[in-house]
């Protein structure tokens, strides 16, 4: 049977070899990371964004690159998922986009700091994470229904996917905070949809739906799109 | 107990009890927040509760390791600690740093880096403090009459844990490298050098409790820690799959981390084997339960549940979900929390000359806390797996999924209540034991 000194040799040699390999791999990683992570795009504003991200421990609720806490949404791709205006709205007034839902901290960022955080997310969005986060592979929502092409994924206005799906669902995809939008075009006229989106409270006083940061073009595009989503 | 200075351990262990109690309180705050009861949000937002919960854990585990070292090292080295006074200074300064850090978290004073939230100025104080500790332990071993494998493994574990704290301070402006270095600390601690500390403490306990020959126990100790490093060092790669580091980590991290459970399996077989083999019928059954329990539950929590999400194909979907929380809870509990509860159960009766952990109370604390933790792990598992399927596979929105799984947090809180009951009884028995007596070895039964 193995002696104690042989066991010690096994321990020392094994540890040394693995540690040495780990150091070599680390050197190689340090060399390659700048390219894979677009280090040339880390501007001063992105650096400030990272600093704010750390100083406020956003990672204590959110994940970024899948790391952090599991209380709030994963933010690596939030820039393409929600867009500039949505992120700014959340960071200015966290109740603005998901009123009455799970709470985020109310921050008081300056304009420069808001830019920095948005730029930080724009940067993380572009980093090559070897395929993370994964595409939902059981998602069957690409089917086109009777309403024709209009409701198919590719033709939805981008702003619809970014803002509306956060709370509403269409064809089974999206949130369940507000009512489903399936068939909304049969229930409402385009003009009513337009007015509703422009300021929900003016139409229905006790509405939970926030006034979204939408431009005039957004309003026109969305109301046209939704008016075509028939039963 | 042979040496007066071993009693220094008592203040460390007492602090462990206090911090563990507080850690549990913050756990409940988060459990309720997940259920939608977030009345404390304005005073203690989730991220503050979270940082406090994690750092109290790390703080009391480190306190426990230090207490264990102060208890074990004089006996192994066959001499008194070089300075009792400085050991108390080291304890007091550690408490001050930990308390300052935790209070700071409530005032947005931290670094938002998971597990390393302690703000930079305090990091330096931690380093100074740990250096003092290493110095006291190191010189005691150095000046002692004998060098045992157990005390050497324990010492190097503690020394390397201190050194590995440093990479976490490497400045970088790249989020990817930030994570990269952070794992040098967190992973190489829990799946590397802390296992050395664990091996050292378990060996000491097994030598004392089972009466098996030291040579045999220490030989196995080398083999097990050998496996730990063989798999654990390159196993760090399982944190480098999806953070912007090169693709080869998928392969390296996958293969080596898949081997990590072997070290934990070895530890479990070793502990059970030695307990069977040992002829000695030690009266402190409770300490033996915690010792064997530690080896077994660490295999389940770290080895088995770690393996469950360590392959890159699986981790792609579970990364950043509650599945990680499932594993984290049972791994830390089994490997490190139970280890410290074991050494406390063993040493406290010797220090105070009284054993309050006998009979019904001991079994109750052990079984209730373990069953509670297993149930908590199940609740995390169910919610984690549901989250993976609904959010990652079906593409449902984050908050919608959270509503779906809210009910499992009710289960979690119930299980946590059971767990807390067990811990409560343990702490109660700890308090009832009183403080260390003046005389040495008042209770020869428990040596
Ligand atoms: C006592 C030993 C261990 C402890 C205390 C422990 C604890 C933890 C904790 C707390 C995390 C969460 C870290 C975070 O999210 O920031 C984690 C992550 C992880 N652990 Fe362990 N662990 C141990 C052993 C193991 C072993 C042996 C394996 C593999 C077989 C393993 C596999 C993993 C993986 C793959 C993750 C990453 C999850 C992710 O981010 O996707 N762990 N561990
Ligand atoms: Fe790890």
XYZ file of C-alpha atoms and ligand atoms in Angstrom:
722
model
C 0.000 0.000 0.000
C 1.019 3.596 -0.663
C 3.317 5.051 2.006
C 2.843 8.430 3.613
C 5.832 9.924 1.835
C 4.553 8.677 -1.541
C 1.219 10.305 -0.721
C 3.026 13.530 0.047
C 4.913 13.397 -3.255
C 1.650 12.821 -5.135
C 0.200 15.886 -3.450
C 3.195 18.141 -4.106
C 3.768 17.146 -7.724
C 0.074 17.216 -8.637
C -0.408 20.622 -7.102
C 2.682 22.071 -8.711
C 1.849 20.834 -12.220
C -1.739 22.080 -12.065
C -0.765 25.410 -10.625
C 1.842 25.916 -13.321
C -0.669 25.067 -16.056
C -3.148 27.464 -14.495
C -0.612 30.297 -14.541
C 0.188 29.677 -18.212
C -3.493 29.640 -19.131
C -4.011 32.833 -17.175
C -1.234 34.571 -19.095
C -2.829 33.480 -22.345
C -6.266 34.611 -21.185
C -4.946 38.029 -20.189
C -3.509 38.320 -23.676
C -6.700 37.326 -25.491
C -9.395 38.982 -23.426
C -8.992 42.513 -24.833
C -9.914 41.332 -28.323
C -12.781 39.084 -27.275
C -14.255 41.816 -25.074
C -13.723 44.764 -27.446
C -11.461 46.517 -24.975
C -10.987 49.356 -27.478
C -14.616 50.308 -26.850
C -14.073 50.868 -23.134
C -14.330 54.641 -23.180
C -14.130 56.902 -20.148
C -17.888 56.898 -20.000
C -17.986 53.078 -19.947
C -15.410 53.112 -17.167
C -17.568 55.498 -15.186
C -20.524 53.200 -15.829
C -18.609 50.233 -14.441
C -17.634 52.278 -11.407
C -21.256 53.250 -10.752
C -22.281 49.632 -11.241
C -19.844 48.656 -8.483
C -20.267 51.608 -6.146
C -24.002 50.951 -5.983
C -23.739 47.170 -5.838
C -26.286 46.680 -8.628
C -24.971 43.101 -8.644
C -26.640 42.614 -5.272
C -29.988 42.322 -7.095
C -29.119 41.821 -10.780
C -26.805 39.524 -12.693
C -24.357 40.684 -15.364
C -22.590 38.022 -17.438
C -24.699 35.672 -15.306
C -22.989 36.776 -12.097
C -24.633 38.442 -9.166
C -27.954 37.947 -7.434
C -31.149 36.378 -8.678
C -33.634 38.994 -7.529
C -33.757 41.161 -10.641
C -33.312 40.692 -14.417
C -30.050 39.638 -16.082
C -28.634 42.821 -17.659
C -25.898 41.734 -20.106
C -28.185 42.270 -23.097
C -30.490 44.863 -21.598
C -29.413 47.467 -24.114
C -30.766 45.567 -27.105
C -33.662 44.126 -25.108
C -35.022 47.396 -23.703
C -33.199 50.241 -25.411
C -31.785 53.544 -24.283
C -34.984 55.318 -23.180
C -36.248 52.412 -21.106
C -32.964 52.063 -19.188
C -32.860 55.771 -18.469
C -36.438 55.685 -17.235
C -35.657 52.824 -14.818
C -32.621 54.624 -13.448
C -34.474 57.895 -13.000
C -37.677 56.555 -11.521
C -37.749 52.788 -10.952
C -41.528 52.828 -10.611
C -41.889 54.297 -14.100
C -41.697 51.105 -16.117
C -42.989 48.380 -13.810
C -45.279 50.180 -11.342
C -46.272 48.142 -8.315
C -43.870 45.341 -9.128
C -40.801 44.144 -7.270
C -38.864 47.211 -6.144
C -35.586 48.611 -7.365
C -33.627 51.270 -5.487
C -34.400 54.907 -6.356
C -31.160 56.472 -7.553
C -30.348 60.121 -8.188
C -27.945 60.017 -11.093
C -26.733 63.075 -12.995
C -27.135 63.166 -16.778
C -23.496 62.262 -17.200
C -23.920 59.258 -14.932
C -27.032 58.139 -16.781
C -25.096 58.323 -20.052
C -22.307 56.331 -18.438
C -24.581 53.509 -17.302
C -26.308 53.349 -20.677
C -22.910 53.254 -22.398
C -21.764 50.567 -20.012
C -24.741 48.373 -20.959
C -24.207 49.174 -24.636
C -20.642 47.915 -24.179
C -21.566 44.703 -22.309
C -24.169 43.967 -24.968
C -21.409 43.621 -27.552
C -19.007 41.385 -25.604
C -18.542 37.836 -26.922
C -19.637 35.598 -24.052
C -19.314 32.297 -25.925
C -23.052 32.193 -26.562
C -24.462 33.375 -23.228
C -27.310 34.165 -22.606
C -28.782 31.280 -24.604
C -31.628 31.683 -27.083
C -34.785 30.129 -25.611
C -34.844 26.865 -27.541
C -38.340 25.715 -26.578
C -39.846 28.977 -27.752
C -42.485 28.287 -30.389
C -43.738 31.812 -30.862
C -42.461 32.267 -34.385
C -45.676 30.734 -35.785
C -47.679 33.164 -37.906
C -51.374 33.212 -37.027
C -54.471 34.359 -38.975
C -53.656 38.013 -38.502
C -51.019 37.412 -41.117
C -47.460 38.508 -41.261
C -47.997 41.563 -39.140
C -47.799 39.777 -35.816
C -44.908 37.586 -36.804
C -41.794 38.290 -34.825
C -39.656 39.809 -37.545
C -42.125 42.561 -38.381
C -42.940 43.802 -34.905
C -41.687 47.324 -34.288
C -38.482 47.179 -32.259
C -39.902 49.522 -29.663
C -42.788 47.090 -29.184
C -40.401 44.288 -28.216
C -38.406 46.585 -25.966
C -41.122 48.401 -24.068
C -44.416 46.601 -24.369
C -43.362 42.991 -23.979
C -41.839 43.833 -20.599
C -45.394 43.741 -19.196
C -47.723 42.448 -21.917
C -47.749 39.232 -23.885
C -48.440 38.736 -27.568
C -48.871 35.211 -28.891
C -47.740 33.828 -25.587
C -44.475 35.725 -25.466
C -43.766 38.511 -23.006
C -44.782 39.520 -19.506
C -47.937 38.885 -17.529
C -48.089 42.151 -15.606
C -50.552 43.800 -17.967
C -53.290 42.052 -20.000
C -52.430 40.090 -23.130
C -52.463 42.114 -26.350
C -53.761 39.304 -28.543
C -56.631 40.655 -30.605
C -56.316 44.203 -29.312
C -56.925 45.506 -32.823
C -60.448 44.103 -32.707
C -61.185 45.822 -29.406
C -59.697 49.272 -30.000
C -59.412 51.790 -32.818
C -55.991 53.013 -33.929
C -56.720 56.526 -32.631
C -57.705 55.222 -29.197
C -54.591 53.134 -29.011
C -52.576 56.216 -29.921
C -54.144 58.308 -27.150
C -53.865 55.526 -24.656
C -50.157 55.053 -25.288
C -49.539 58.772 -25.209
C -50.867 59.054 -21.668
C -52.755 56.148 -20.097
C -53.863 58.141 -17.046
C -55.745 60.678 -19.183
C -57.901 57.849 -20.543
C -58.276 55.773 -17.399
C -57.510 57.531 -14.100
C -56.543 54.498 -12.049
C -54.478 52.802 -14.730
C -51.372 50.985 -13.571
C -49.777 51.449 -16.960
C -46.980 54.024 -16.932
C -46.578 56.831 -19.410
C -43.811 55.396 -21.568
C -40.943 57.444 -22.993
C -42.230 57.241 -26.615
C -41.577 59.649 -29.472
C -44.299 60.693 -31.932
C -43.001 58.256 -34.545
C -43.019 55.470 -31.963
C -46.638 56.267 -31.115
C -47.696 56.182 -34.741
C -45.803 53.008 -35.480
C -47.114 51.202 -32.400
C -50.727 52.212 -32.782
C -50.730 51.192 -36.448
C -49.144 47.863 -35.636
C -51.501 47.111 -32.745
C -54.624 48.084 -34.653
C -53.725 45.285 -37.082
C -53.429 42.643 -34.381
C -56.934 41.216 -34.861
C -58.600 38.271 -33.181
C -6.897 20.296 26.785
C -3.217 20.640 27.521
C -2.538 24.335 27.187
C -4.126 27.449 28.699
C -3.785 29.371 25.455
C -6.155 27.026 23.629
C -8.965 28.844 25.406
C -8.475 31.817 23.119
C -10.618 29.810 20.729
C -13.659 30.448 22.888
C -14.124 34.116 21.941
C -13.821 33.206 18.272
C -16.447 30.516 18.592
C -18.771 32.757 20.562
C -18.479 35.366 17.800
C -19.322 32.664 15.256
C -22.594 31.995 17.064
C -23.512 35.659 17.048
C -22.703 36.228 13.383
C -24.456 33.017 12.333
C -27.590 34.200 14.110
C -27.442 37.529 12.298
C -26.765 35.863 8.981
C -29.982 33.897 9.352
C -31.969 37.077 10.084
C -30.788 38.613 6.804
C -31.598 35.373 5.020
C -35.205 35.702 6.137
C -35.339 39.307 4.933
C -34.418 38.073 1.458
C -36.722 35.082 1.561
C -39.656 37.350 2.350
C -38.624 39.855 -0.322
C -38.750 37.066 -2.905
C -42.265 36.275 -1.718
C -43.281 39.885 -2.271
C -43.076 41.080 1.348
C -40.472 43.769 0.981
C -41.600 46.227 3.661
C -37.979 46.796 4.646
C -36.989 47.830 1.114
C -36.393 51.473 2.003
C -34.100 50.706 4.949
C -32.509 47.437 3.866
C -32.860 46.986 0.103
C -32.257 43.503 -1.255
C -28.661 44.190 -2.246
C -27.801 45.350 1.295
C -29.401 42.254 2.813
C -27.607 40.134 0.289
C -24.144 41.625 0.902
C -24.674 41.362 4.658
C -25.848 37.744 4.473
C -22.858 36.651 2.376
C -20.218 38.595 4.249
C -21.458 37.516 7.655
C -21.103 33.975 6.381
C -17.542 34.518 5.206
C -16.696 36.387 8.416
C -17.974 33.702 10.773
C -16.399 30.906 8.778
C -13.040 32.696 8.915
C -13.563 33.317 12.635
C -14.276 29.623 13.049
C -11.139 28.624 11.143
C -9.077 30.971 13.268
C -10.611 29.706 16.492
C -10.014 26.138 15.364
C -6.399 26.936 14.561
C -5.821 28.560 17.965
C -7.303 25.483 19.580
C -5.533 22.854 17.509
C -2.101 24.338 16.910
C -0.803 24.509 20.528
C -1.763 20.907 21.061
C -0.234 19.710 17.807
C 2.922 21.775 18.284
C 3.200 20.831 21.945
C 3.581 24.311 23.381
C 1.577 27.370 24.428
C 0.615 29.934 21.809
C 3.385 32.538 21.467
C 1.152 35.335 22.700
C -2.322 35.143 24.162
C -2.622 38.901 24.379
C -1.981 39.412 20.666
C -4.415 36.672 19.819
C -7.123 38.659 21.611
C -6.021 41.825 19.825
C -6.301 39.958 16.540
C -9.796 38.768 17.453
C -10.975 42.218 18.511
C -9.646 43.939 15.406
C -11.257 41.348 13.172
C -14.599 41.945 14.863
C -14.232 45.704 14.430
C -13.509 45.370 10.702
C -16.391 42.954 10.161
C -18.862 45.111 12.048
C -17.735 48.271 10.233
C -18.114 46.539 6.888
C -21.591 45.276 7.643
C -22.784 48.646 8.893
C -21.240 50.286 5.822
C -23.319 48.054 3.532
C -26.441 49.697 4.894
C -25.132 53.089 3.804
C -24.211 52.162 0.246
C -20.516 51.797 1.200
C -19.208 48.752 -0.619
C -17.732 47.332 -3.785
C -20.384 45.671 -5.883
C -18.409 42.486 -6.394
C -20.119 39.389 -5.165
C -18.543 37.979 -1.988
C -15.857 40.671 -1.989
C -18.152 43.548 -1.125
C -15.910 44.821 1.659
C -14.757 48.334 0.621
C -11.120 48.729 -0.349
C -9.785 50.550 2.766
C -11.132 47.731 4.921
C -9.529 45.155 2.604
C -6.140 46.426 3.704
C -7.099 46.093 7.355
C -8.214 42.516 6.706
C -4.800 41.788 5.213
C -2.963 43.229 8.218
C -5.211 41.324 10.573
C -4.738 38.020 8.818
C -0.967 38.548 8.688
C -0.965 38.932 12.462
C -2.958 35.725 12.786
C -0.610 33.825 10.444
C 2.355 35.145 12.380
C 0.972 33.935 15.720
C 0.097 30.496 14.418
C 3.257 30.174 12.347
C 5.685 31.049 15.127
C 3.884 28.729 17.516
C 4.331 25.826 15.116
C 7.902 26.911 14.352
C 8.930 27.086 17.987
C 6.965 23.993 18.907
C 8.489 20.664 19.689
C 6.871 18.792 16.849
C 5.613 19.334 13.320
C 2.586 17.228 12.504
C 1.118 16.859 9.044
C -2.206 18.009 10.439
C -0.851 21.304 11.690
C 1.265 21.865 8.561
C -1.701 21.288 6.233
C -3.829 23.556 8.389
C -1.141 26.225 8.407
C -0.564 26.194 4.668
C -4.285 26.251 4.058
C -4.594 29.395 6.165
C -1.494 31.013 4.673
C -2.638 30.415 1.124
C -6.131 31.631 1.941
C -4.516 34.888 3.072
C -2.345 35.170 -0.062
C -5.247 34.400 -2.362
C -7.105 37.383 -0.990
C -4.702 39.610 -2.912
C -5.667 38.852 -6.558
C -9.124 40.188 -5.712
C -7.576 43.633 -5.440
C -5.940 43.732 -8.884
C -7.343 46.866 -10.509
C -8.944 46.506 -13.954
C -11.342 48.445 -16.104
C -12.603 45.415 -17.944
C -15.655 43.718 -16.437
C -14.405 40.361 -17.694
C -11.043 40.612 -15.963
C -12.777 41.877 -12.861
C -14.676 38.583 -12.713
C -11.615 36.645 -13.698
C -9.626 37.779 -10.672
C -12.613 37.649 -8.355
C -12.827 33.897 -8.930
C -9.191 33.496 -8.027
C -10.309 34.440 -4.563
C -13.750 32.905 -4.324
C -13.239 29.648 -6.195
C -9.676 28.962 -5.118
C -10.828 29.523 -1.576
C -13.842 27.248 -1.383
C -12.699 24.625 -3.859
C -9.011 24.822 -3.016
C -7.296 26.042 0.089
C -10.335 25.970 2.357
C -10.525 22.271 1.624
C -6.997 22.052 2.991
C -8.188 23.725 6.167
C -11.156 21.370 6.185
C -8.875 18.364 5.729
C -6.640 19.531 8.568
C -9.495 20.098 11.016
C -11.257 16.848 10.053
C -8.027 14.911 10.549
C -7.548 16.401 13.971
C -11.120 15.522 14.926
C -10.841 12.001 13.555
C -7.571 11.370 15.370
C -9.179 12.521 18.611
C -12.595 10.949 18.189
C -11.820 7.609 16.570
C -8.417 6.777 17.951
C -7.207 5.614 14.525
C -3.448 5.826 14.094
C -2.195 9.266 13.114
C 0.046 7.877 10.349
C -2.898 6.348 8.533
C -5.116 9.386 8.895
C -2.424 11.755 7.702
C -1.536 9.623 4.714
C -5.127 9.819 3.514
C -5.120 13.509 4.207
C -2.346 13.973 1.632
C -4.141 11.907 -0.967
C -7.380 13.797 -0.535
C -5.884 17.263 -0.645
C -3.831 16.047 -3.604
C -7.076 15.302 -5.453
C -8.494 18.622 -4.360
C -5.763 20.589 -6.085
C -5.457 18.285 -9.055
C -9.086 19.000 -9.939
C -9.823 22.266 -8.162
C -7.136 24.547 -9.569
C -7.962 24.062 -13.239
C -11.575 23.548 -12.204
C -11.670 27.323 -11.732
C -12.458 27.218 -15.433
C -16.110 26.452 -14.644
C -16.478 30.141 -13.817
C -14.798 31.159 -17.086
C -17.305 29.698 -19.517
C -19.504 32.701 -20.174
C -17.832 35.859 -18.944
C -15.896 36.853 -22.061
C -12.839 34.610 -21.594
C -11.503 32.291 -24.336
C -13.496 29.252 -25.385
C -10.889 26.712 -24.306
C -12.064 27.197 -20.728
C -15.243 25.312 -21.610
C -13.169 22.219 -22.187
C -10.634 22.666 -19.389
C -13.110 23.862 -16.784
C -15.593 21.157 -17.758
C -13.160 18.270 -17.465
C -11.341 19.308 -14.316
C -14.317 20.573 -12.352
C -16.163 17.348 -13.169
C -13.393 15.596 -11.219
C -13.780 17.833 -8.168
C -16.460 15.699 -6.502
C -13.854 12.944 -6.149
C -12.056 14.882 -3.447
C -15.321 15.307 -1.548
C -16.225 11.675 -2.081
C -12.791 10.760 -0.755
C -13.351 12.943 2.292
C -16.692 11.235 3.033
C -15.382 7.694 2.603
C -12.359 8.588 4.676
C -14.358 9.967 7.588
C -16.824 7.093 7.642
C -14.036 4.552 7.185
C -11.976 5.941 10.049
C -14.987 6.110 12.344
C -15.708 2.424 11.653
C -12.129 1.400 11.981
C -11.493 3.300 15.189
C -11.627 1.220 18.309
C -12.044 4.215 20.558
C -15.475 4.775 21.954
C -15.343 8.504 22.525
C -18.045 9.835 24.840
C -18.627 12.943 22.714
C -21.008 11.334 20.229
C -22.325 14.700 19.201
C -18.961 15.874 17.892
C -18.648 12.670 15.909
C -22.084 13.216 14.324
C -21.109 16.683 13.173
C -17.772 15.427 11.880
C -19.224 12.599 9.819
C -22.176 14.798 8.847
C -19.777 17.424 7.528
C -17.971 14.933 5.326
C -21.202 13.449 3.962
C -23.216 16.630 3.386
C -20.243 18.357 1.785
C -20.150 15.555 -0.756
C -23.856 15.983 -1.483
C -23.844 19.794 -1.542
C -20.490 20.545 -3.112
C -19.704 17.334 -4.964
C -23.042 16.113 -6.238
C -24.953 19.379 -6.588
C -21.823 21.123 -7.884
C -21.463 18.464 -10.550
C -25.115 18.905 -11.459
C -24.427 22.280 -13.095
C -20.720 22.235 -13.803
C -20.731 20.913 -17.365
C -20.742 23.809 -19.848
C -23.763 22.481 -21.743
C -25.824 22.567 -18.540
C -24.240 25.677 -17.109
C -25.215 27.633 -20.244
C -28.812 27.441 -18.991
C -28.349 27.409 -15.223
C -25.713 30.142 -15.019
C -27.134 33.119 -13.143
C -30.275 31.361 -11.924
C -31.493 30.078 -8.561
C -29.892 26.726 -9.365
C -26.642 28.333 -8.256
C -28.227 29.339 -4.952
C -29.355 25.760 -4.407
C -25.797 24.492 -4.707
C -24.207 27.373 -2.801
C -26.348 26.834 0.293
C -25.768 23.158 0.752
C -22.088 23.313 -0.190
C -21.264 26.017 2.314
C -23.379 24.398 4.984
C -21.980 20.907 4.549
C -18.350 21.676 3.999
C -17.663 24.665 6.185
C -20.526 25.498 8.530
C -20.842 21.922 9.773
C -17.072 21.692 10.075
C -16.996 24.596 12.487
C -20.004 23.319 14.396
C -18.091 20.024 14.690
C -14.942 21.544 16.136
C -17.034 23.661 18.512
C -18.972 20.585 19.629
C -15.715 18.818 20.277
C -13.753 21.554 22.010
C -16.385 23.431 23.995
C -16.989 20.708 26.619
C -13.239 20.489 27.131
C -12.847 24.239 27.535
C -15.782 24.777 29.848
C -15.713 21.449 31.632
C -19.401 20.999 30.933
C -21.204 19.190 28.184
C -24.610 20.669 27.495
C -24.778 19.068 24.084
C -25.730 15.625 25.264
C -28.878 13.616 25.030
C -31.951 14.948 23.304
C -30.685 18.458 22.615
C -27.682 17.318 20.600
C -29.643 15.012 18.337
C -32.341 17.621 17.952
C -29.985 20.408 16.870
C -28.140 18.132 14.469
C -31.126 16.556 12.764
C -33.402 19.583 12.720
C -30.835 21.874 11.168
C -29.816 19.277 8.593
C -33.330 18.330 7.598
C -34.138 22.042 7.419
C -31.188 22.665 5.132
C -32.038 19.719 2.887
C -35.582 21.045 2.559
C -34.258 24.532 1.763
C -32.051 23.046 -0.920
C -35.061 21.291 -2.423
C -37.049 24.519 -2.455
C -34.201 26.289 -4.254
C -33.885 23.362 -6.637
C -37.543 23.415 -7.630
C -37.613 27.161 -8.132
C -34.261 27.104 -9.923
C -35.244 24.393 -12.362
C -38.596 26.073 -13.016
C -36.759 29.339 -13.674
C -34.374 27.645 -16.111
C -37.217 26.161 -18.117
C -39.567 29.125 -18.118
C -37.028 31.910 -18.566
C -34.093 30.353 -20.355
C -35.819 27.690 -22.411
C -39.246 29.203 -23.104
C -38.217 32.838 -23.127
C -40.733 34.093 -20.552
C -40.053 37.470 -19.002
C -38.012 37.606 -15.777
C -40.652 39.108 -13.494
C -43.397 36.852 -14.852
C -41.272 33.819 -14.031
C -40.564 35.176 -10.561
C -44.316 35.300 -9.941
C -44.650 31.694 -11.040
C -42.033 30.516 -8.581
C -43.026 32.733 -5.659
C -44.830 29.895 -3.956
C -41.611 27.914 -3.637
C -40.176 30.717 -1.572
C -42.951 30.104 0.886
C -41.636 26.547 1.082
C -38.151 27.927 1.439
C -39.099 30.122 4.377
C -40.847 27.200 6.113
C -37.779 25.010 5.662
C -35.592 27.849 6.869
C -37.727 28.102 10.008
C -36.983 24.457 10.762
C -33.298 25.034 10.116
C -33.327 28.053 12.416
C -34.930 26.018 15.167
C -32.047 23.556 15.029
C -29.449 26.305 15.047
C -31.319 28.017 17.880
C -30.978 24.919 20.057
C -27.291 24.690 19.179
C -26.679 28.301 20.165
C -28.717 27.822 23.346
C -26.540 24.850 24.341
C -23.460 26.896 23.533
C -24.562 29.643 25.882
C -25.541 27.172 28.600
C -22.040 25.712 28.540
C -20.765 28.868 30.153
C -17.285 30.257 29.716
C -13.956 28.394 29.934
C -12.816 27.380 33.402
C -9.534 28.385 34.983
C -8.236 24.850 35.562
C -6.940 22.704 32.790
C -8.554 19.460 31.833
C -11.440 19.520 34.295
C -13.284 17.033 32.168
C -10.919 14.169 31.359
C -13.708 12.242 29.659
C -13.734 14.515 26.709
C -10.107 14.588 25.676
C -17.256 23.325 -0.419
C -17.153 23.516 -1.633
C -17.999 24.463 -2.419
C -18.625 25.614 -2.031
C -18.654 26.251 -0.652
C -19.269 26.147 -3.201
C -20.011 27.313 -3.219
C -20.446 27.939 -4.365
C -21.126 29.206 -4.405
C -21.492 30.057 -3.199
C -21.375 29.498 -5.692
C -22.081 30.728 -6.224
C -21.077 31.730 -6.628
C -21.694 32.898 -7.331
O -22.751 32.786 -7.912
O -21.055 33.949 -7.313
C -20.842 28.416 -6.488
C -20.886 28.348 -7.853
C -20.568 27.209 -8.578
N -20.105 25.999 -8.072
Fe -19.567 25.645 -6.185
N -19.035 25.319 -4.258
C -18.271 24.270 -3.827
C -17.830 23.204 -4.566
C -18.152 22.980 -5.895
C -17.786 21.810 -6.650
C -17.006 20.634 -6.115
C -18.281 22.000 -7.921
C -18.214 21.113 -9.135
C -18.264 19.873 -9.169
C -18.935 23.283 -7.947
C -19.535 23.835 -9.053
C -19.976 25.135 -9.126
C -20.348 25.814 -10.352
C -20.340 25.213 -11.757
C -20.701 27.116 -10.006
C -21.069 28.257 -10.956
C -22.481 28.497 -11.114
C -22.676 29.579 -12.143
O -22.334 30.722 -11.903
O -23.167 29.253 -13.212
N -18.846 23.846 -6.704
N -20.287 27.463 -5.641
Fe -16.140 26.982 -8.340
